[in-house]
mmCIF file of C-alpha atoms in Angstrom:
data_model
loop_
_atom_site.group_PDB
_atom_site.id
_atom_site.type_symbol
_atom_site.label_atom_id
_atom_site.label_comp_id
_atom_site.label_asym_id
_atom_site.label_seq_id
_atom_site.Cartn_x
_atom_site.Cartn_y
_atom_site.Cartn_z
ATOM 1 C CA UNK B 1 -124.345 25.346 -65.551
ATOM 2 C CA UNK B 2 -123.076 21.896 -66.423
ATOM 3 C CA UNK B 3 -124.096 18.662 -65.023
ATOM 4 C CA UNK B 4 -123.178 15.286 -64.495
ATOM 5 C CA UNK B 5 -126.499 14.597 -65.206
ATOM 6 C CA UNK B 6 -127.695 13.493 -68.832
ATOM 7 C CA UNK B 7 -130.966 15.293 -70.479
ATOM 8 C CA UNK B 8 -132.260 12.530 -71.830
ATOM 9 C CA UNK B 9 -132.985 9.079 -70.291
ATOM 10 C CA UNK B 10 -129.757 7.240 -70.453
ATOM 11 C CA UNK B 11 -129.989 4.560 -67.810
ATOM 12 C CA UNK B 12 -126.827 4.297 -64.974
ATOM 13 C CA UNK B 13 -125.631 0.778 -65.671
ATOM 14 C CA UNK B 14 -123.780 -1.154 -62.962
ATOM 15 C CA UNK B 15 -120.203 -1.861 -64.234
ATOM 16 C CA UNK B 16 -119.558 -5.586 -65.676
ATOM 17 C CA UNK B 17 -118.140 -8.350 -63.778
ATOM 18 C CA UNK B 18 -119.045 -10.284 -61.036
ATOM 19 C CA UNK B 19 -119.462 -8.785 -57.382
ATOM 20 C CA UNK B 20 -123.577 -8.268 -56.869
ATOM 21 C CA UNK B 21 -122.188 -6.219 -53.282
ATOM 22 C CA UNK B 22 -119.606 -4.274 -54.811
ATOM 23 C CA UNK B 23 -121.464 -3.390 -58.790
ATOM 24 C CA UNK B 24 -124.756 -2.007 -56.027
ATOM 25 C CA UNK B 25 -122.325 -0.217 -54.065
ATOM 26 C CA UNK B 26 -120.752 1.166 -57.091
ATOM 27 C CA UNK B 27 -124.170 2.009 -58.836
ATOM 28 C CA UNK B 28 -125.352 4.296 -55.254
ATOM 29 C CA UNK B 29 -122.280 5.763 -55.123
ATOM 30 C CA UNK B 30 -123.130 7.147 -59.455
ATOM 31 C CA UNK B 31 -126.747 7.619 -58.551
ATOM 32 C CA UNK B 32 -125.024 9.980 -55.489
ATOM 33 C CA UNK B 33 -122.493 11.771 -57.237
ATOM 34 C CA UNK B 34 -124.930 12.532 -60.290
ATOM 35 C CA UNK B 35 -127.972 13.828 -57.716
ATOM 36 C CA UNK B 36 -125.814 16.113 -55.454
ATOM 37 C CA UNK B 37 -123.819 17.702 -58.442
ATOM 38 C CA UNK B 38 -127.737 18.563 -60.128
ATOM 39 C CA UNK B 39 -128.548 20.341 -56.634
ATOM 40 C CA UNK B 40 -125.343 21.935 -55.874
ATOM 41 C CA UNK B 41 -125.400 23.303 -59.304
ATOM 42 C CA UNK B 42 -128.470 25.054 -58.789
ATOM 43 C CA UNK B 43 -130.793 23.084 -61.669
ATOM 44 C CA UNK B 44 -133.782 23.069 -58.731
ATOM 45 C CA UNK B 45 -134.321 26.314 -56.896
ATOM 46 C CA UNK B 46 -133.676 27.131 -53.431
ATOM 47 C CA UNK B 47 -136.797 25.986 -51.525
ATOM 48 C CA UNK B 48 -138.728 23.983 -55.087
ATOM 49 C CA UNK B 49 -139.729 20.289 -54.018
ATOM 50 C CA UNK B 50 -137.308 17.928 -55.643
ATOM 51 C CA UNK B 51 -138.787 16.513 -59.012
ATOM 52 C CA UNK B 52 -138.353 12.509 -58.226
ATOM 53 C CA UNK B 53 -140.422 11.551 -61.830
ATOM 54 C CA UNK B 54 -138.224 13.763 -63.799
ATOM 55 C CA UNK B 55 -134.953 12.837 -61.626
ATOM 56 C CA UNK B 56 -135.821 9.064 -62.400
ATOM 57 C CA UNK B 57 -136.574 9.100 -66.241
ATOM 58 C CA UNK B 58 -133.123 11.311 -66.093
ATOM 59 C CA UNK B 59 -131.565 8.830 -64.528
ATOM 60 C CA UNK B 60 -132.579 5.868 -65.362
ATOM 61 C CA UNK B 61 -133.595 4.327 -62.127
ATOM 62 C CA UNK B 62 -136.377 3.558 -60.128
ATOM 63 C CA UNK B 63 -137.676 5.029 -56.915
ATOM 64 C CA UNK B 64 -136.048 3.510 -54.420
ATOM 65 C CA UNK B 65 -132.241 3.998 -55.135
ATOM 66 C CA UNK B 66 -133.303 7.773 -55.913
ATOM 67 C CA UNK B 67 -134.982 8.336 -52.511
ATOM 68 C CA UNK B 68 -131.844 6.179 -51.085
ATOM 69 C CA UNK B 69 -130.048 9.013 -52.374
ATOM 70 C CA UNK B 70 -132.079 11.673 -51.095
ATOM 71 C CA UNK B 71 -131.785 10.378 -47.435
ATOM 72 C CA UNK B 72 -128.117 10.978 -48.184
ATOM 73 C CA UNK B 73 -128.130 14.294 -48.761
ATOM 74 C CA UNK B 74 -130.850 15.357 -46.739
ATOM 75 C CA UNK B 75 -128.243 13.944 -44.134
ATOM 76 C CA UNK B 76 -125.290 16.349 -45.595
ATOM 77 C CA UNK B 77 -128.096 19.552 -45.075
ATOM 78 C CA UNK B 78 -128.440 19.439 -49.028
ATOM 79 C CA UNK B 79 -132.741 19.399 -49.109
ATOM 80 C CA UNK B 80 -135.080 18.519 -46.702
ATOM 81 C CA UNK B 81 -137.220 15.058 -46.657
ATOM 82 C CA UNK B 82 -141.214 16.249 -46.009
ATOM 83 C CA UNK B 83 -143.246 13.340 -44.364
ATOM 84 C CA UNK B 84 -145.074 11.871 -47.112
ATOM 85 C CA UNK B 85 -144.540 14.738 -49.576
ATOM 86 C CA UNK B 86 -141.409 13.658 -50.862
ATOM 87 C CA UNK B 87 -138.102 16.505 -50.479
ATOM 88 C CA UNK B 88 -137.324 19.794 -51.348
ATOM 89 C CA UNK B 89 -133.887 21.794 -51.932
ATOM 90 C CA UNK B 90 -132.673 23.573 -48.658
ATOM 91 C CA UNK B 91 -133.452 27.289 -48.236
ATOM 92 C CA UNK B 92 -130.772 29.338 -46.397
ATOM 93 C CA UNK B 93 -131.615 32.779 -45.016
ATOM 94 C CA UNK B 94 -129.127 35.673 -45.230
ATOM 95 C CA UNK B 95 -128.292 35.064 -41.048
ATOM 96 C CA UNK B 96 -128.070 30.996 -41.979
ATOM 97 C CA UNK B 97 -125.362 31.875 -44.488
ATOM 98 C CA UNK B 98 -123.579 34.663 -42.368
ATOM 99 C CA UNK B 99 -123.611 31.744 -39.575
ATOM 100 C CA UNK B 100 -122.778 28.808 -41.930
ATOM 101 C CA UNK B 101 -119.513 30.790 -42.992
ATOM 102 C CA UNK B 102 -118.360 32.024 -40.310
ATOM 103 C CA UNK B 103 -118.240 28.346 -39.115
ATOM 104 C CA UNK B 104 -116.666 27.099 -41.945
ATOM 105 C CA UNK B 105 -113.856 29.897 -41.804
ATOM 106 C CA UNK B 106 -113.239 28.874 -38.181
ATOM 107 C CA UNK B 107 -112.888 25.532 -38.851
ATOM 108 C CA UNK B 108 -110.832 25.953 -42.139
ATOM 109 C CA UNK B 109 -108.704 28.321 -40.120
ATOM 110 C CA UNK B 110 -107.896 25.621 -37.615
ATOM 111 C CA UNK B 111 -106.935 23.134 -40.205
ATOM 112 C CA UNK B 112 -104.724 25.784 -42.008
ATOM 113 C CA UNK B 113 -103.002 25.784 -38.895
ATOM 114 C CA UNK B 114 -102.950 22.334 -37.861
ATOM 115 C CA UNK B 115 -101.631 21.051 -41.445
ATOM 116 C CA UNK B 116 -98.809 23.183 -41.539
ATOM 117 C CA UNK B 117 -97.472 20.885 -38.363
ATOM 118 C CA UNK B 118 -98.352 18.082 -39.757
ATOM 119 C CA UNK B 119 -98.625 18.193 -43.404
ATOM 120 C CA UNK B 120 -96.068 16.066 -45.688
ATOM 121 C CA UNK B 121 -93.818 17.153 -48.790
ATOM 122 C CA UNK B 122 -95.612 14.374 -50.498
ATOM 123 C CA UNK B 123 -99.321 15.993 -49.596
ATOM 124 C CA UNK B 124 -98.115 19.208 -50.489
ATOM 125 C CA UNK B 125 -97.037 18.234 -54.124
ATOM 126 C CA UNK B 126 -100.563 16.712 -54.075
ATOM 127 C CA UNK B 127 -102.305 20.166 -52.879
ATOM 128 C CA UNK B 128 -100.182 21.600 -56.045
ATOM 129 C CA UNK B 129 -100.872 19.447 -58.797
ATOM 130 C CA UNK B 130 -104.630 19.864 -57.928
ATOM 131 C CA UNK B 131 -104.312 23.456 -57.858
ATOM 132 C CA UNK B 132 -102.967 23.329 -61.720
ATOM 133 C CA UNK B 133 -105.439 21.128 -62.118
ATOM 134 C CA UNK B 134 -108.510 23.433 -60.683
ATOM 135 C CA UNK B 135 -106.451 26.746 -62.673
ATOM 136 C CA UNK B 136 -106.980 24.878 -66.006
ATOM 137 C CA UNK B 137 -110.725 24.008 -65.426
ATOM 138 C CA UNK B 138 -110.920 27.985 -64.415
ATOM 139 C CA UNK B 139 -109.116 29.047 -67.774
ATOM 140 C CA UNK B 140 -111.619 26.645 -70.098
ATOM 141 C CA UNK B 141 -114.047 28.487 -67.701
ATOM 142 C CA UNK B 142 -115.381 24.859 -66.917
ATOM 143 C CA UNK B 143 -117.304 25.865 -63.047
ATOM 144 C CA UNK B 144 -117.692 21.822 -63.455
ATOM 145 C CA UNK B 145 -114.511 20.463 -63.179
ATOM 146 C CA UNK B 146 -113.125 23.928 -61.679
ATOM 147 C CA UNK B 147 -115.496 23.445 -58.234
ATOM 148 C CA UNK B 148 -114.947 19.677 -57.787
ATOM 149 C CA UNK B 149 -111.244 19.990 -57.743
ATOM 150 C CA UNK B 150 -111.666 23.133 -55.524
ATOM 151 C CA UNK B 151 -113.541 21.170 -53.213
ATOM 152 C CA UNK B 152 -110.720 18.142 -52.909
ATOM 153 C CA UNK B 153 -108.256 21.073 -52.022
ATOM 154 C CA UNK B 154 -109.846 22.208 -49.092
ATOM 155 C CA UNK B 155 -110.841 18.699 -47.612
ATOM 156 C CA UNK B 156 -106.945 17.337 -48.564
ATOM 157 C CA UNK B 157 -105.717 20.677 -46.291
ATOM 158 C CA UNK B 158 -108.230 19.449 -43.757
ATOM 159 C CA UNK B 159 -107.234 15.957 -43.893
ATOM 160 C CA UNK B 160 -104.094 16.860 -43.644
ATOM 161 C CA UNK B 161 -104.526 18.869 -40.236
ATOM 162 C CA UNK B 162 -104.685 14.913 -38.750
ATOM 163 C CA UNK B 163 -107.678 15.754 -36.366
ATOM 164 C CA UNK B 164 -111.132 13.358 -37.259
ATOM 165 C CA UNK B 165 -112.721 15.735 -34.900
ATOM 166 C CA UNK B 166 -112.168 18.844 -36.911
ATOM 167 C CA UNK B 167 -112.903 16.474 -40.513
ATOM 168 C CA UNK B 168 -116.009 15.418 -39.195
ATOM 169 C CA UNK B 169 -117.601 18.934 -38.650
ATOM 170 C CA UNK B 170 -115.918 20.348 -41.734
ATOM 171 C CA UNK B 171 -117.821 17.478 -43.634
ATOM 172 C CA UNK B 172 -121.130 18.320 -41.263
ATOM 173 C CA UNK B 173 -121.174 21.872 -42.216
ATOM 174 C CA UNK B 174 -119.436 21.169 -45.768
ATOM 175 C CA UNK B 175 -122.948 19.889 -47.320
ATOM 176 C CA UNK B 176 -124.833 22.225 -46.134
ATOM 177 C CA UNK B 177 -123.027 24.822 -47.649
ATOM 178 C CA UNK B 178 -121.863 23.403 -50.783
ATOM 179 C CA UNK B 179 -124.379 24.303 -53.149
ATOM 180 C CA UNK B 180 -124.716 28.030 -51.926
ATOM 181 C CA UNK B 181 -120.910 27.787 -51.846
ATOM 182 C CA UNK B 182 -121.007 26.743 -55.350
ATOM 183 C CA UNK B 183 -123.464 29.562 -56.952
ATOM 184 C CA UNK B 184 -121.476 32.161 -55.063
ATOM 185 C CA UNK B 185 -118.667 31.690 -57.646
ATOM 186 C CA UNK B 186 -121.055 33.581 -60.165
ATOM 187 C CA UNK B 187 -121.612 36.728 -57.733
ATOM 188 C CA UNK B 188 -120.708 39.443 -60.651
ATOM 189 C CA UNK B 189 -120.213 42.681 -58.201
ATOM 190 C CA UNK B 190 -117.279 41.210 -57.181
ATOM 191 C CA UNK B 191 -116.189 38.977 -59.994
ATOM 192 C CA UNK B 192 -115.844 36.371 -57.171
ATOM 193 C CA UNK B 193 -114.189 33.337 -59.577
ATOM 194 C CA UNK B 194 -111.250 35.298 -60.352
ATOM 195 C CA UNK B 195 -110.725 36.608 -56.833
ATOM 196 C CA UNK B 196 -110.929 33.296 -55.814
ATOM 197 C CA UNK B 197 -108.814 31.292 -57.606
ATOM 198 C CA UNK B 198 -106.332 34.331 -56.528
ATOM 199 C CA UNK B 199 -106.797 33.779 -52.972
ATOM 200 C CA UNK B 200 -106.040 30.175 -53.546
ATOM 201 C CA UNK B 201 -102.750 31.119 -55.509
ATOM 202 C CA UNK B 202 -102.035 32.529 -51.994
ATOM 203 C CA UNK B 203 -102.861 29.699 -50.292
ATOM 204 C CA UNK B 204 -100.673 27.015 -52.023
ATOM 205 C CA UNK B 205 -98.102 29.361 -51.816
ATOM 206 C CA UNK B 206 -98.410 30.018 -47.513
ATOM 207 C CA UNK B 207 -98.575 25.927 -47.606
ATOM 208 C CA UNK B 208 -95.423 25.234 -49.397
ATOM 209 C CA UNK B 209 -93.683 27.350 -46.682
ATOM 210 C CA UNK B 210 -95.835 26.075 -43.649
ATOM 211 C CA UNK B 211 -96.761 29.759 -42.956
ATOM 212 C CA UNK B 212 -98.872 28.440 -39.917
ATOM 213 C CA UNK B 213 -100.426 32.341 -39.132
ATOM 214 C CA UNK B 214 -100.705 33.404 -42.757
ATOM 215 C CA UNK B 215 -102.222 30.465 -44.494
ATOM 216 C CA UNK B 216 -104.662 30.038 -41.364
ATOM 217 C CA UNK B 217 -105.736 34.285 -41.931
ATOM 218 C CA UNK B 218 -105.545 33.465 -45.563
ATOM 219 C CA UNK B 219 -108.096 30.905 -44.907
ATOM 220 C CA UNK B 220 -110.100 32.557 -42.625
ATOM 221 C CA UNK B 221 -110.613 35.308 -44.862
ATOM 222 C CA UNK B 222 -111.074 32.984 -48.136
ATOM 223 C CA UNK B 223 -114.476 31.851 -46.256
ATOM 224 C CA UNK B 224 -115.319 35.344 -45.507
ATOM 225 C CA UNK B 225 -115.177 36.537 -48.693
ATOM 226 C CA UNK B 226 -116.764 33.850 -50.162
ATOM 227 C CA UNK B 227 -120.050 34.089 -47.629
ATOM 228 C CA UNK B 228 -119.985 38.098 -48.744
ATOM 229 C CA UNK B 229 -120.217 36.889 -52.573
ATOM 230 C CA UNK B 230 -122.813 34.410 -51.394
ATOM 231 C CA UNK B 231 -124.994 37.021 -50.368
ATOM 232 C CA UNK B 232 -124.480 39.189 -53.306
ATOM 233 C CA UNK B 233 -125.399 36.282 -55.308
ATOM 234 C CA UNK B 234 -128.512 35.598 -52.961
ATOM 235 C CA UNK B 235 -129.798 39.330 -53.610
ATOM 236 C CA UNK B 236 -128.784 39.432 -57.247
ATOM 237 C CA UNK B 237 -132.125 39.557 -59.473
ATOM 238 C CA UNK B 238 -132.408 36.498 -61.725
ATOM 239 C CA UNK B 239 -130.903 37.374 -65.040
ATOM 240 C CA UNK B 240 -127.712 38.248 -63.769
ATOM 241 C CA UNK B 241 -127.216 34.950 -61.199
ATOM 242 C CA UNK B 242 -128.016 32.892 -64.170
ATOM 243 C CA UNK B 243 -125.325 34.654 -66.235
ATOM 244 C CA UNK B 244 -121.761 33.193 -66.725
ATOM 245 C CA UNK B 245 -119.061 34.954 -64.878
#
């Protein structure tokens, strides 16, 4: 699995110029990025403590703006902060997934719906060119590149539904999902990457006619096939989850 992060210790550097508010901001928001995409992409296991020694020399930095960053994603459901034994990556159970998703498919249903009101021709072009964008990461069979745009789609459609109540539970239950969410794309049974980047070819094309009923189904169903290949990944033994799809 690739990562943002580098093997060796190559320090984060805070960009030049002057600005001591904006280059910290700016170095948090690296030192963020680089930590969530190593957990989402499944380089600590589901329920190992988080290595903060190894993280650092990684990294670069020192203690403090790497626990900074853990509060952050313990907030988005990512690991879990133990009192004075440091954090460790999230565990989901089978019924925390089955639950997660089904949330996740109700919500993305709604916005399906709600952006087809609202949505613009401009957003819409937008939604496109970062679905040609996500199909060329899939062809270079970069899961990288390929998830990260997949993930902009979803939160432009629900950005696009013009409801902050609805954004801020999709981002809620967003992190806690987003690592399983992730991993699920190498669920082999199914061959769950190229089903999915089919079921977003359906997508796009419900959204360019405002479909309201279809693309909110489509979406519905998206999520529930993604929780099944979640769980098929969960109960897959070791060499094959580690296995490219």
């Amino acid at each position: 699995m690739k990562s943002t992060i580098p093997d060796t210790g190559v320090p984060i550097t805070p960009p030049a110029g002057n600005g001591g508010d904006r280059q910290e901001a700016s170095l948090h928001g690296e030192i963020l990025l680089r930590l969530r995409d190593y957990v989402v992409e499944g380089n600590i296991p589901d329920g190992a403590r988080v290595p903060e020694r190894q993280l650092c020399e990684m990294l670069g930095i020192s203690r403090t703006p790497l626990r900074e960053a853990l509060k952050v994603l313990a907030a988005e459901g990512l690991i879990e902060l133990l009192p004075n034994r440091g954090a460790r990556v999230r565990q989901l159970s089978q019924r925390d997934l089955e639950e997660l998703f089904d949330v996740m498919a109700g919500l993305e249903s709604l916005a399906g719906r709600l952006a087809c009101e609202a949505i613009t021709d401009a957003e819409i072009a937008a939604i496109e060119q970062l679905h040609y964008e996500m199909y060329g990461h899939y062809l270079h069979r970069d899961m990288h590149g390929y998830f990260q745009t997949n993930q902009r789609i979803h939160e432009s459609i629900v950005a696009a539904a013009r409801n902050e109540t609805l954004k801020a539970a999709y981002a809620n239950f967003a992190g806690r999902i987003r690592r399983v969410r992730y991993s699920a794309n190498f669920a082999r049974k199914r061959q769950r990457w190229a089903e999915a980047m089919r079921e977003h070819e359906a997508i796009l094309d419900a959204l360019r006619r405002r479909a309201t009923s279809e693309l909110s189904d489509i979406l519905f169903q998206h999520l529930r096939n993604k929780r099944t290949a979640a769980i098929e990944h969960l109960t897959e033994p070791q060499e094959d989850s580690l296995a490219s799809p």
